[in-house]
JSON list of C-alpha atoms and ligand atoms in Angstrom, two decimals:
[
{"chain": "A", "resi": 1, "resn": "MET", "atom": "CA", "xyz": [207.46, 225.11, 25.12]},
{"chain": "A", "resi": 2, "resn": "HIS", "atom": "CA", "xyz": [209.95, 227.91, 24.49]},
{"chain": "A", "resi": 3, "resn": "LEU", "atom": "CA", "xyz": [208.74, 231.46, 24.64]},
{"chain": "A", "resi": 4, "resn": "SER", "atom": "CA", "xyz": [209.59, 233.84, 21.88]},
{"chain": "A", "resi": 5, "resn": "ARG", "atom": "CA", "xyz": [211.36, 237.00, 23.00]},
{"chain": "A", "resi": 6, "resn": "ARG", "atom": "CA", "xyz": [208.12, 238.93, 22.60]},
{"chain": "A", "resi": 7, "resn": "GLU", "atom": "CA", "xyz": [206.23, 236.48, 24.78]},
{"chain": "A", "resi": 8, "resn": "MET", "atom": "CA", "xyz": [209.02, 236.52, 27.29]},
{"chain": "A", "resi": 9, "resn": "LEU", "atom": "CA", "xyz": [208.86, 240.29, 27.50]},
{"chain": "A", "resi": 10, "resn": "ARG", "atom": "CA", "xyz": [205.11, 240.05, 27.86]},
{"chain": "A", "resi": 11, "resn": "LEU", "atom": "CA", "xyz": [205.59, 237.60, 30.72]},
{"chain": "A", "resi": 12, "resn": "VAL", "atom": "CA", "xyz": [208.12, 239.70, 32.58]},
{"chain": "A", "resi": 13, "resn": "GLY", "atom": "CA", "xyz": [206.50, 242.97, 31.63]},
{"chain": "A", "resi": 14, "resn": "GLN", "atom": "CA", "xyz": [209.47, 245.32, 31.42]},
{"chain": "A", "resi": 15, "resn": "SER", "atom": "CA", "xyz": [212.29, 245.39, 28.95]},
{"chain": "A", "resi": 16, "resn": "SER", "atom": "CA", "xyz": [214.89, 245.78, 31.69]},
{"chain": "A", "resi": 17, "resn": "ALA", "atom": "CA", "xyz": [213.52, 242.70, 33.41]},
{"chain": "A", "resi": 18, "resn": "GLY", "atom": "CA", "xyz": [213.43, 240.98, 30.04]},
{"chain": "A", "resi": 19, "resn": "VAL", "atom": "CA", "xyz": [217.13, 241.48, 29.70]},
{"chain": "A", "resi": 20, "resn": "PHE", "atom": "CA", "xyz": [217.64, 240.09, 33.17]},
{"chain": "A", "resi": 21, "resn": "LEU", "atom": "CA", "xyz": [215.49, 237.03, 32.51]},
{"chain": "A", "resi": 22, "resn": "GLY", "atom": "CA", "xyz": [217.24, 236.54, 29.19]},
{"chain": "A", "resi": 23, "resn": "ALA", "atom": "CA", "xyz": [220.59, 236.62, 30.91]},
{"chain": "A", "resi": 24, "resn": "ALA", "atom": "CA", "xyz": [219.38, 234.21, 33.54]},
{"chain": "A", "resi": 25, "resn": "MET", "atom": "CA", "xyz": [218.12, 231.86, 30.85]},
{"chain": "A", "resi": 26, "resn": "LEU", "atom": "CA", "xyz": [221.56, 231.86, 29.30]},
{"chain": "A", "resi": 27, "resn": "GLY", "atom": "CA", "xyz": [222.95, 230.70, 32.60]},
{"chain": "A", "resi": 28, "resn": "CYS", "atom": "CA", "xyz": [224.26, 234.01, 33.90]},
{"chain": "A", "resi": 29, "resn": "GLN", "atom": "CA", "xyz": [223.94, 234.82, 37.56]},
{"chain": "A", "resi": 30, "resn": "ARG", "atom": "CA", "xyz": [221.24, 237.27, 38.46]},
{"chain": "A", "resi": 31, "resn": "ASP", "atom": "CA", "xyz": [222.68, 240.51, 39.68]},
{"chain": "A", "resi": 32, "resn": "SER", "atom": "CA", "xyz": [221.33, 242.34, 42.68]},
{"chain": "A", "resi": 33, "resn": "GLY", "atom": "CA", "xyz": [220.48, 245.44, 40.69]},
{"chain": "A", "resi": 34, "resn": "SER", "atom": "CA", "xyz": [218.04, 243.75, 38.36]},
{"chain": "A", "resi": 35, "resn": "THR", "atom": "CA", "xyz": [214.54, 245.07, 38.02]},
{"chain": "A", "resi": 36, "resn": "ARG", "atom": "CA", "xyz": [211.80, 242.77, 39.25]},
{"chain": "A", "resi": 37, "resn": "THR", "atom": "CA", "xyz": [208.17, 242.99, 38.36]},
{"chain": "A", "resi": 38, "resn": "GLY", "atom": "CA", "xyz": [204.97, 242.66, 40.33]},
{"chain": "A", "resi": 39, "resn": "ILE", "atom": "CA", "xyz": [202.36, 239.95, 40.38]},
{"chain": "A", "resi": 40, "resn": "GLN", "atom": "CA", "xyz": [200.42, 241.89, 37.73]},
{"chain": "A", "resi": 41, "resn": "THR", "atom": "CA", "xyz": [202.85, 240.47, 35.20]},
{"chain": "A", "resi": 42, "resn": "ILE", "atom": "CA", "xyz": [201.43, 237.00, 35.79]},
{"chain": "A", "resi": 43, "resn": "GLU", "atom": "CA", "xyz": [197.86, 238.24, 36.23]},
{"chain": "A", "resi": 44, "resn": "GLN", "atom": "CA", "xyz": [197.99, 239.86, 32.79]},
{"chain": "A", "resi": 45, "resn": "LEU", "atom": "CA", "xyz": [198.65, 236.63, 30.91]},
{"chain": "A", "resi": 46, "resn": "THR", "atom": "CA", "xyz": [195.91, 235.72, 28.41]},
{"chain": "A", "resi": 47, "resn": "TYR", "atom": "CA", "xyz": [194.75, 232.84, 26.22]},
{"chain": "A", "resi": 48, "resn": "PRO", "atom": "CA", "xyz": [196.36, 230.92, 24.62]},
{"chain": "A", "resi": 49, "resn": "TYR", "atom": "CA", "xyz": [198.48, 230.14, 27.65]},
{"chain": "A", "resi": 50, "resn": "ARG", "atom": "CA", "xyz": [202.00, 228.81, 27.37]},
{"chain": "A", "resi": 51, "resn": "LEU", "atom": "CA", "xyz": [204.38, 227.04, 29.69]},
{"chain": "A", "resi": 52, "resn": "PRO", "atom": "CA", "xyz": [207.00, 229.63, 30.75]},
{"chain": "A", "resi": 53, "resn": "ASP", "atom": "CA", "xyz": [210.65, 228.69, 30.58]},
{"chain": "A", "resi": 54, "resn": "LEU", "atom": "CA", "xyz": [212.49, 228.47, 33.86]},
{"chain": "A", "resi": 55, "resn": "ALA", "atom": "CA", "xyz": [215.21, 231.04, 34.48]},
{"chain": "A", "resi": 56, "resn": "PHE", "atom": "CA", "xyz": [217.55, 228.21, 35.56]},
{"chain": "A", "resi": 57, "resn": "ALA", "atom": "CA", "xyz": [218.38, 224.62, 34.68]},
{"chain": "A", "resi": 58, "resn": "TYR", "atom": "CA", "xyz": [216.42, 221.74, 36.18]},
{"chain": "A", "resi": 59, "resn": "ASP", "atom": "CA", "xyz": [219.40, 220.70, 38.29]},
{"chain": "A", "resi": 60, "resn": "ALA", "atom": "CA", "xyz": [220.21, 224.23, 39.47]},
{"chain": "A", "resi": 61, "resn": "LEU", "atom": "CA", "xyz": [218.29, 223.90, 42.74]},
{"chain": "A", "resi": 62, "resn": "GLU", "atom": "CA", "xyz": [220.08, 220.71, 43.81]},
{"chain": "A", "resi": 63, "resn": "PRO", "atom": "CA", "xyz": [220.24, 219.46, 46.46]},
{"chain": "A", "resi": 64, "resn": "ALA", "atom": "CA", "xyz": [217.22, 221.31, 47.88]},
{"chain": "A", "resi": 65, "resn": "ILE", "atom": "CA", "xyz": [214.98, 220.35, 44.96]},
{"chain": "A", "resi": 66, "resn": "ASP", "atom": "CA", "xyz": [216.25, 217.58, 42.68]},
{"chain": "A", "resi": 67, "resn": "ALA", "atom": "CA", "xyz": [216.48, 217.82, 38.90]},
{"chain": "A", "resi": 68, "resn": "ARG", "atom": "CA", "xyz": [214.05, 214.99, 38.16]},
{"chain": "A", "resi": 69, "resn": "THR", "atom": "CA", "xyz": [211.36, 216.53, 40.36]},
{"chain": "A", "resi": 70, "resn": "MET", "atom": "CA", "xyz": [211.85, 219.92, 38.71]},
{"chain": "A", "resi": 71, "resn": "GLU", "atom": "CA", "xyz": [211.66, 218.41, 35.23]},
{"chain": "A", "resi": 72, "resn": "ILE", "atom": "CA", "xyz": [208.49, 216.40, 35.89]},
{"chain": "A", "resi": 73, "resn": "HIS", "atom": "CA", "xyz": [206.93, 219.25, 37.85]},
{"chain": "A", "resi": 74, "resn": "HIS", "atom": "CA", "xyz": [207.53, 221.75, 35.05]},
{"chain": "A", "resi": 75, "resn": "GLN", "atom": "CA", "xyz": [207.17, 219.63, 31.89]},
{"chain": "A", "resi": 76, "resn": "ARG", "atom": "CA", "xyz": [204.33, 217.40, 32.98]},
{"chain": "A", "resi": 77, "resn": "HIS", "atom": "CA", "xyz": [202.39, 218.91, 35.88]},
{"chain": "A", "resi": 78, "resn": "HIS", "atom": "CA", "xyz": [202.60, 222.57, 34.90]},
{"chain": "A", "resi": 79, "resn": "GLN", "atom": "CA", "xyz": [202.25, 221.76, 31.19]},
{"chain": "A", "resi": 80, "resn": "GLY", "atom": "CA", "xyz": [199.16, 219.74, 32.07]},
{"chain": "A", "resi": 81, "resn": "TYR", "atom": "CA", "xyz": [197.51, 222.73, 33.75]},
{"chain": "A", "resi": 82, "resn": "VAL", "atom": "CA", "xyz": [198.32, 224.91, 30.74]},
{"chain": "A", "resi": 83, "resn": "ASP", "atom": "CA", "xyz": [196.93, 222.37, 28.26]},
{"chain": "A", "resi": 84, "resn": "LYS", "atom": "CA", "xyz": [193.73, 221.79, 30.19]},
{"chain": "A", "resi": 85, "resn": "LEU", "atom": "CA", "xyz": [193.18, 225.52, 30.71]},
{"chain": "A", "resi": 86, "resn": "ASN", "atom": "CA", "xyz": [193.56, 226.13, 26.97]},
{"chain": "A", "resi": 87, "resn": "ALA", "atom": "CA", "xyz": [191.23, 223.24, 26.18]},
{"chain": "A", "resi": 88, "resn": "ALA", "atom": "CA", "xyz": [188.58, 224.61, 28.54]},
{"chain": "A", "resi": 89, "resn": "LEU", "atom": "CA", "xyz": [188.74, 228.07, 26.93]},
{"chain": "A", "resi": 90, "resn": "GLU", "atom": "CA", "xyz": [188.92, 226.83, 23.36]},
{"chain": "A", "resi": 91, "resn": "GLY", "atom": "CA", "xyz": [185.23, 227.25, 22.59]},
{"chain": "A", "resi": 92, "resn": "GLN", "atom": "CA", "xyz": [184.69, 230.15, 25.00]},
{"chain": "A", "resi": 93, "resn": "SER", "atom": "CA", "xyz": [185.57, 233.12, 22.82]},
{"chain": "A", "resi": 94, "resn": "ALA", "atom": "CA", "xyz": [183.92, 235.58, 25.23]},
{"chain": "A", "resi": 95, "resn": "TRP", "atom": "CA", "xyz": [186.42, 234.60, 27.93]},
{"chain": "A", "resi": 96, "resn": "GLN", "atom": "CA", "xyz": [189.56, 234.23, 25.86]},
{"chain": "A", "resi": 97, "resn": "SER", "atom": "CA", "xyz": [190.51, 237.88, 26.14]},
{"chain": "A", "resi": 98, "resn": "ALA", "atom": "CA", "xyz": [190.03, 237.99, 29.92]},
{"chain": "A", "resi": 99, "resn": "THR", "atom": "CA", "xyz": [193.32, 238.00, 31.77]},
{"chain": "A", "resi": 100, "resn": "LEU", "atom": "CA", "xyz": [194.30, 235.09, 33.97]},
{"chain": "A", "resi": 101, "resn": "GLY", "atom": "CA", "xyz": [193.99, 237.40, 36.97]},
{"chain": "A", "resi": 102, "resn": "THR", "atom": "CA", "xyz": [190.43, 238.37, 36.05]},
{"chain": "A", "resi": 103, "resn": "LEU", "atom": "CA", "xyz": [189.40, 234.76, 35.51]},
{"chain": "A", "resi": 104, "resn": "LEU", "atom": "CA", "xyz": [190.76, 233.75, 38.91]},
{"chain": "A", "resi": 105, "resn": "ARG", "atom": "CA", "xyz": [189.44, 236.77, 40.81]},
{"chain": "A", "resi": 106, "resn": "ASP", "atom": "CA", "xyz": [185.94, 236.53, 39.32]},
{"chain": "A", "resi": 107, "resn": "LEU", "atom": "CA", "xyz": [185.55, 232.75, 39.29]},
{"chain": "A", "resi": 108, "resn": "ASP", "atom": "CA", "xyz": [181.90, 232.92, 40.35]},
{"chain": "A", "resi": 109, "resn": "GLN", "atom": "CA", "xyz": [181.04, 235.04, 37.32]},
{"chain": "A", "resi": 110, "resn": "LEU", "atom": "CA", "xyz": [182.26, 232.43, 34.87]},
{"chain": "A", "resi": 111, "resn": "PRO", "atom": "CA", "xyz": [179.81, 230.08, 33.19]},
{"chain": "A", "resi": 112, "resn": "GLU", "atom": "CA", "xyz": [179.46, 226.93, 35.23]},
{"chain": "A", "resi": 113, "resn": "VAL", "atom": "CA", "xyz": [181.07, 224.84, 32.51]},
{"chain": "A", "resi": 114, "resn": "LEU", "atom": "CA", "xyz": [184.28, 226.89, 32.92]},
{"chain": "A", "resi": 115, "resn": "GLN", "atom": "CA", "xyz": [184.45, 227.36, 36.67]},
{"chain": "A", "resi": 116, "resn": "THR", "atom": "CA", "xyz": [186.05, 224.11, 37.77]},
{"chain": "A", "resi": 117, "resn": "ALA", "atom": "CA", "xyz": [188.50, 224.00, 34.88]},
{"chain": "A", "resi": 118, "resn": "VAL", "atom": "CA", "xyz": [189.65, 227.57, 35.48]},
{"chain": "A", "resi": 119, "resn": "ARG", "atom": "CA", "xyz": [189.81, 227.10, 39.22]},
{"chain": "A", "resi": 120, "resn": "ASN", "atom": "CA", "xyz": [191.98, 223.97, 38.95]},
{"chain": "A", "resi": 121, "resn": "ASN", "atom": "CA", "xyz": [194.00, 224.61, 35.81]},
{"chain": "A", "resi": 122, "resn": "GLY", "atom": "CA", "xyz": [194.04, 228.40, 35.71]},
{"chain": "A", "resi": 123, "resn": "GLY", "atom": "CA", "xyz": [194.95, 228.27, 39.37]},
{"chain": "A", "resi": 124, "resn": "GLY", "atom": "CA", "xyz": [197.62, 225.67, 38.63]},
{"chain": "A", "resi": 125, "resn": "HIS", "atom": "CA", "xyz": [199.07, 227.82, 35.87]},
{"chain": "A", "resi": 126, "resn": "PHE", "atom": "CA", "xyz": [199.10, 230.93, 38.04]},
{"chain": "A", "resi": 127, "resn": "ASN", "atom": "CA", "xyz": [200.53, 229.24, 41.14]},
{"chain": "A", "resi": 128, "resn": "HIS", "atom": "CA", "xyz": [203.30, 227.43, 39.29]},
{"chain": "A", "resi": 129, "resn": "THR", "atom": "CA", "xyz": [204.29, 230.41, 37.14]},
{"chain": "A", "resi": 130, "resn": "LEU", "atom": "CA", "xyz": [204.62, 232.36, 40.37]},
{"chain": "A", "resi": 131, "resn": "PHE", "atom": "CA", "xyz": [206.44, 229.54, 42.18]},
{"chain": "A", "resi": 132, "resn": "TRP", "atom": "CA", "xyz": [209.22, 229.30, 39.56]},
{"chain": "A", "resi": 133, "resn": "THR", "atom": "CA", "xyz": [209.92, 233.00, 39.89]},
{"chain": "A", "resi": 134, "resn": "ILE", "atom": "CA", "xyz": [210.47, 232.92, 43.64]},
{"chain": "A", "resi": 135, "resn": "LEU", "atom": "CA", "xyz": [213.03, 230.13, 43.38]},
{"chain": "A", "resi": 136, "resn": "ARG", "atom": "CA", "xyz": [216.67, 230.71, 42.54]},
{"chain": "A", "resi": 137, "resn": "PRO", "atom": "CA", "xyz": [219.88, 228.74, 42.67]},
{"chain": "A", "resi": 138, "resn": "GLU", "atom": "CA", "xyz": [221.96, 229.73, 45.68]},
{"chain": "A", "resi": 139, "resn": "GLY", "atom": "CA", "xyz": [219.06, 231.76, 46.97]},
{"chain": "A", "resi": 140, "resn": "GLY", "atom": "CA", "xyz": [218.11, 231.69, 50.59]},
{"chain": "A", "resi": 141, "resn": "ASP", "atom": "CA", "xyz": [219.65, 234.19, 52.96]},
{"chain": "A", "resi": 142, "resn": "MET", "atom": "CA", "xyz": [216.84, 236.45, 54.10]},
{"chain": "A", "resi": 143, "resn": "PRO", "atom": "CA", "xyz": [214.92, 239.42, 52.76]},
{"chain": "A", "resi": 144, "resn": "HIS", "atom": "CA", "xyz": [216.27, 242.93, 53.08]},
{"chain": "A", "resi": 145, "resn": "GLY", "atom": "CA", "xyz": [214.56, 246.29, 52.92]},
{"chain": "A", "resi": 146, "resn": "PRO", "atom": "CA", "xyz": [210.79, 246.83, 53.04]},
{"chain": "A", "resi": 147, "resn": "LEU", "atom": "CA", "xyz": [209.77, 243.16, 53.08]},
{"chain": "A", "resi": 148, "resn": "ALA", "atom": "CA", "xyz": [212.23, 242.40, 55.88]},
{"chain": "A", "resi": 149, "resn": "ASP", "atom": "CA", "xyz": [210.84, 245.33, 57.86]},
{"chain": "A", "resi": 150, "resn": "ALA", "atom": "CA", "xyz": [207.26, 244.17, 57.34]},
{"chain": "A", "resi": 151, "resn": "ILE", "atom": "CA", "xyz": [208.11, 240.58, 58.32]},
{"chain": "A", "resi": 152, "resn": "ASN", "atom": "CA", "xyz": [209.87, 241.75, 61.46]},
{"chain": "A", "resi": 153, "resn": "ALA", "atom": "CA", "xyz": [206.99, 244.03, 62.37]},
{"chain": "A", "resi": 154, "resn": "ARG", "atom": "CA", "xyz": [204.40, 241.31, 61.83]},
{"chain": "A", "resi": 155, "resn": "PHE", "atom": "CA", "xyz": [206.20, 238.22, 63.18]},
{"chain": "A", "resi": 156, "resn": "GLY", "atom": "CA", "xyz": [208.83, 239.68, 65.51]},
{"chain": "A", "resi": 157, "resn": "SER", "atom": "CA", "xyz": [211.82, 238.25, 63.65]},
{"chain": "A", "resi": 158, "resn": "PHE", "atom": "CA", "xyz": [212.73, 236.39, 60.50]},
{"chain": "A", "resi": 159, "resn": "ALA", "atom": "CA", "xyz": [213.26, 233.21, 62.53]},
{"chain": "A", "resi": 160, "resn": "ALA", "atom": "CA", "xyz": [209.79, 233.51, 64.05]},
{"chain": "A", "resi": 161, "resn": "PHE", "atom": "CA", "xyz": [208.34, 234.01, 60.58]},
{"chain": "A", "resi": 162, "resn": "GLN", "atom": "CA", "xyz": [210.16, 230.90, 59.31]},
{"chain": "A", "resi": 163, "resn": "GLU", "atom": "CA", "xyz": [208.77, 228.87, 62.17]},
{"chain": "A", "resi": 164, "resn": "ALA", "atom": "CA", "xyz": [205.21, 230.08, 61.56]},
{"chain": "A", "resi": 165, "resn": "PHE", "atom": "CA", "xyz": [205.44, 229.55, 57.79]},
{"chain": "A", "resi": 166, "resn": "THR", "atom": "CA", "xyz": [206.81, 226.04, 58.35]},
{"chain": "A", "resi": 167, "resn": "GLU", "atom": "CA", "xyz": [203.90, 225.23, 60.63]},
{"chain": "A", "resi": 168, "resn": "MET", "atom": "CA", "xyz": [201.44, 226.57, 58.05]},
{"chain": "A", "resi": 169, "resn": "ALA", "atom": "CA", "xyz": [203.03, 224.46, 55.30]},
{"chain": "A", "resi": 170, "resn": "LEU", "atom": "CA", "xyz": [203.09, 221.33, 57.49]},
{"chain": "A", "resi": 171, "resn": "SER", "atom": "CA", "xyz": [199.42, 221.75, 58.35]},
{"chain": "A", "resi": 172, "resn": "VAL", "atom": "CA", "xyz": [198.15, 221.77, 54.76]},
{"chain": "A", "resi": 173, "resn": "PHE", "atom": "CA", "xyz": [196.05, 218.62, 54.67]},
{"chain": "A", "resi": 174, "resn": "GLY", "atom": "CA", "xyz": [196.42, 216.76, 51.39]},
{"chain": "A", "resi": 175, "resn": "SER", "atom": "CA", "xyz": [197.38, 218.79, 48.33]},
{"chain": "A", "resi": 176, "resn": "GLY", "atom": "CA", "xyz": [197.74, 222.54, 48.47]},
{"chain": "A", "resi": 177, "resn": "TRP", "atom": "CA", "xyz": [199.93, 225.56, 49.04]},
{"chain": "A", "resi": 178, "resn": "ALA", "atom": "CA", "xyz": [201.25, 227.61, 51.95]},
{"chain": "A", "resi": 179, "resn": "TRP", "atom": "CA", "xyz": [201.49, 231.36, 51.43]},
{"chain": "A", "resi": 180, "resn": "LEU", "atom": "CA", "xyz": [202.79, 234.59, 52.79]},
{"chain": "A", "resi": 181, "resn": "VAL", "atom": "CA", "xyz": [200.30, 237.13, 51.44]},
{"chain": "A", "resi": 182, "resn": "LYS", "atom": "CA", "xyz": [199.52, 240.78, 51.66]},
{"chain": "A", "resi": 183, "resn": "ASP", "atom": "CA", "xyz": [195.89, 241.78, 52.18]},
{"chain": "A", "resi": 184, "resn": "THR", "atom": "CA", "xyz": [194.11, 244.85, 50.84]},
{"chain": "A", "resi": 185, "resn": "ARG", "atom": "CA", "xyz": [195.25, 246.92, 53.84]},
{"chain": "A", "resi": 186, "resn": "GLY", "atom": "CA", "xyz": [198.86, 245.99, 53.14]},
{"chain": "A", "resi": 187, "resn": "GLU", "atom": "CA", "xyz": [199.10, 243.63, 56.13]},
{"chain": "A", "resi": 188, "resn": "LEU", "atom": "CA", "xyz": [201.20, 240.49, 55.82]},
{"chain": "A", "resi": 189, "resn": "TYR", "atom": "CA", "xyz": [199.83, 237.20, 56.98]},
{"chain": "A", "resi": 190, "resn": "LEU", "atom": "CA", "xyz": [200.13, 233.46, 56.50]},
{"chain": "A", "resi": 191, "resn": "THR", "atom": "CA", "xyz": [197.50, 231.37, 54.83]},
{"chain": "A", "resi": 192, "resn": "GLN", "atom": "CA", "xyz": [197.01, 228.16, 52.88]},
{"chain": "A", "resi": 193, "resn": "THR", "atom": "CA", "xyz": [194.97, 227.17, 49.85]},
{"chain": "A", "resi": 194, "resn": "ALA", "atom": "CA", "xyz": [193.66, 223.74, 48.90]},
{"chain": "A", "resi": 195, "resn": "GLN", "atom": "CA", "xyz": [194.39, 222.09, 45.56]},
{"chain": "A", "resi": 196, "resn": "GLN", "atom": "CA", "xyz": [195.22, 224.90, 43.08]},
{"chain": "A", "resi": 197, "resn": "ASP", "atom": "CA", "xyz": [193.15, 227.65, 44.67]},
{"chain": "A", "resi": 198, "resn": "THR", "atom": "CA", "xyz": [194.95, 230.98, 44.56]},
{"chain": "A", "resi": 199, "resn": "PRO", "atom": "CA", "xyz": [195.33, 233.88, 46.99]},
{"chain": "A", "resi": 200, "resn": "LEU", "atom": "CA", "xyz": [193.89, 236.09, 44.21]},
{"chain": "A", "resi": 201, "resn": "ALA", "atom": "CA", "xyz": [190.48, 234.52, 44.69]},
{"chain": "A", "resi": 202, "resn": "ASN", "atom": "CA", "xyz": [190.57, 235.81, 48.29]},
{"chain": "A", "resi": 203, "resn": "ASN", "atom": "CA", "xyz": [191.73, 239.25, 47.20]},
{"chain": "A", "resi": 204, "resn": "GLU", "atom": "CA", "xyz": [195.19, 238.61, 48.60]},
{"chain": "A", "resi": 205, "resn": "VAL", "atom": "CA", "xyz": [198.50, 239.29, 46.92]},
{"chain": "A", "resi": 206, "resn": "PRO", "atom": "CA", "xyz": [200.95, 236.39, 47.11]},
{"chain": "A", "resi": 207, "resn": "VAL", "atom": "CA", "xyz": [204.44, 237.35, 48.27]},
{"chain": "A", "resi": 208, "resn": "LEU", "atom": "CA", "xyz": [205.88, 233.86, 48.89]},
{"chain": "A", "resi": 209, "resn": "GLY", "atom": "CA", "xyz": [204.29, 230.50, 48.11]},
{"chain": "A", "resi": 210, "resn": "LEU", "atom": "CA", "xyz": [205.27, 226.89, 48.65]},
{"chain": "A", "resi": 211, "resn": "ASP", "atom": "CA", "xyz": [203.80, 224.00, 46.69]},
{"chain": "A", "resi": 212, "resn": "VAL", "atom": "CA", "xyz": [203.24, 221.17, 49.17]},
{"chain": "A", "resi": 213, "resn": "TRP", "atom": "CA", "xyz": [201.58, 218.76, 46.76]},
{"chain": "A", "resi": 214, "resn": "GLU", "atom": "CA", "xyz": [203.46, 215.46, 47.02]},
{"chain": "A", "resi": 215, "resn": "HIS", "atom": "CA", "xyz": [204.50, 215.81, 43.36]},
{"chain": "A", "resi": 216, "resn": "ALA", "atom": "CA", "xyz": [206.67, 218.75, 44.47]},
{"chain": "A", "resi": 217, "resn": "TYR", "atom": "CA", "xyz": [208.87, 216.71, 46.81]},
{"chain": "A", "resi": 218, "resn": "TYR", "atom": "CA", "xyz": [208.05, 213.01, 46.91]},
{"chain": "A", "resi": 219, "resn": "LEU", "atom": "CA", "xyz": [210.91, 211.69, 44.73]},
{"chain": "A", "resi": 220, "resn": "ARG", "atom": "CA", "xyz": [213.56, 213.09, 47.02]},
{"chain": "A", "resi": 221, "resn": "TYR", "atom": "CA", "xyz": [211.80, 213.41, 50.35]},
{"chain": "A", "resi": 222, "resn": "GLN", "atom": "CA", "xyz": [209.01, 210.80, 50.21]},
{"chain": "A", "resi": 223, "resn": "ASN", "atom": "CA", "xyz": [206.71, 211.57, 53.14]},
{"chain": "A", "resi": 224, "resn": "ARG", "atom": "CA", "xyz": [209.21, 213.89, 54.85]},
{"chain": "A", "resi": 225, "resn": "ARG", "atom": "CA", "xyz": [207.49, 217.18, 54.03]},
{"chain": "A", "resi": 226, "resn": "ALA", "atom": "CA", "xyz": [209.30, 218.88, 56.92]},
{"chain": "A", "resi": 227, "resn": "ASP", "atom": "CA", "xyz": [212.68, 218.21, 55.27]},
{"chain": "A", "resi": 228, "resn": "TYR", "atom": "CA", "xyz": [211.42, 219.63, 51.97]},
{"chain": "A", "resi": 229, "resn": "ILE", "atom": "CA", "xyz": [210.18, 222.77, 53.73]},
{"chain": "A", "resi": 230, "resn": "SER", "atom": "CA", "xyz": [213.47, 223.20, 55.53]},
{"chain": "A", "resi": 231, "resn": "SER", "atom": "CA", "xyz": [215.39, 222.93, 52.22]},
{"chain": "A", "resi": 232, "resn": "PHE", "atom": "CA", "xyz": [213.04, 225.45, 50.58]},
{"chain": "A", "resi": 233, "resn": "TRP", "atom": "CA", "xyz": [214.67, 228.27, 52.57]},
{"chain": "A", "resi": 234, "resn": "GLU", "atom": "CA", "xyz": [217.92, 227.67, 50.67]},
{"chain": "A", "resi": 235, "resn": "VAL", "atom": "CA", "xyz": [216.46, 228.44, 47.25]},
{"chain": "A", "resi": 236, "resn": "ILE", "atom": "CA", "xyz": [214.17, 231.43, 47.79]},
{"chain": "A", "resi": 237, "resn": "ASP", "atom": "CA", "xyz": [214.65, 234.52, 45.67]},
{"chain": "A", "resi": 238, "resn": "TRP", "atom": "CA", "xyz": [213.92, 237.18, 48.27]},
{"chain": "A", "resi": 239, "resn": "GLU", "atom": "CA", "xyz": [214.46, 240.00, 45.80]},
{"chain": "A", "resi": 240, "resn": "GLN", "atom": "CA", "xyz": [211.56, 238.72, 43.75]},
{"chain": "A", "resi": 241, "resn": "CYS", "atom": "CA", "xyz": [209.41, 238.26, 46.86]},
{"chain": "A", "resi": 242, "resn": "THR", "atom": "CA", "xyz": [210.22, 241.83, 47.84]},
{"chain": "A", "resi": 243, "resn": "ALA", "atom": "CA", "xyz": [209.15, 243.00, 44.39]},
{"chain": "A", "resi": 244, "resn": "TYR", "atom": "CA", "xyz": [205.81, 241.20, 44.76]},
{"chain": "A", "resi": 245, "resn": "PHE", "atom": "CA", "xyz": [205.40, 242.79, 48.18]},
{"chain": "A", "resi": 246, "resn": "GLU", "atom": "CA", "xyz": [206.24, 246.29, 47.02]},
{"chain": "A", "resi": 247, "resn": "ALA", "atom": "CA", "xyz": [204.37, 246.31, 43.72]},
{"chain": "A", "resi": 248, "resn": "ALA", "atom": "CA", "xyz": [201.19, 244.97, 45.23]},
{"chain": "B", "resi": 1, "resn": "LIG", "atom": "MN1", "xyz": [202.91, 221.59, 41.72]}
]
């Protein structure tokens, strides 16, 4: 389950970010000057896939997201997507060198036997790897700089954006995700995906995503998804979201 330093650097892409992630993994506080990387870092992952370590302890997001939920979500759910994705690609040597981003963007070009497995488990691996990076202990606050400007321009204010995002997340029927994405013209908008479908498949760049599968909140919140969404604002790493926005 643990990444070697080389794999970690591959995951985060840049050596400066590697140092930052390393420090975070040792329990140090992230500093505001750290370099963040774009979504390409996750898109460039290849077979065999591995469960990434979290940059914080399972209990670090308490009380917004409880330790038991984080542990099960990471060790069982996310690990399950990784294992099933690897199993699906095991005999598919022609597709093993394709990046995760390519697999997810070009789903319809995959052999039929691979499509569903990649869509569900490749999507699950991508979405969760992304999700862990936009969470941080004592996060919250609000974005600053270019992402803040774009949110204000698009939604009128941060509060109006929060309200619209909350509505989008509440309206996901069954299992899925709510997203703030950037389209090919650079416009921000809100969307949702079912199951483990990704914004990549729609040619959108995810900036912020919220897992609203019941496994993400049921232990603490039961059916109260609205309470989970409202706590989510306390643990968002807006610097990372800004990096996804800017690098896209
Ligand atoms: Mn999940």
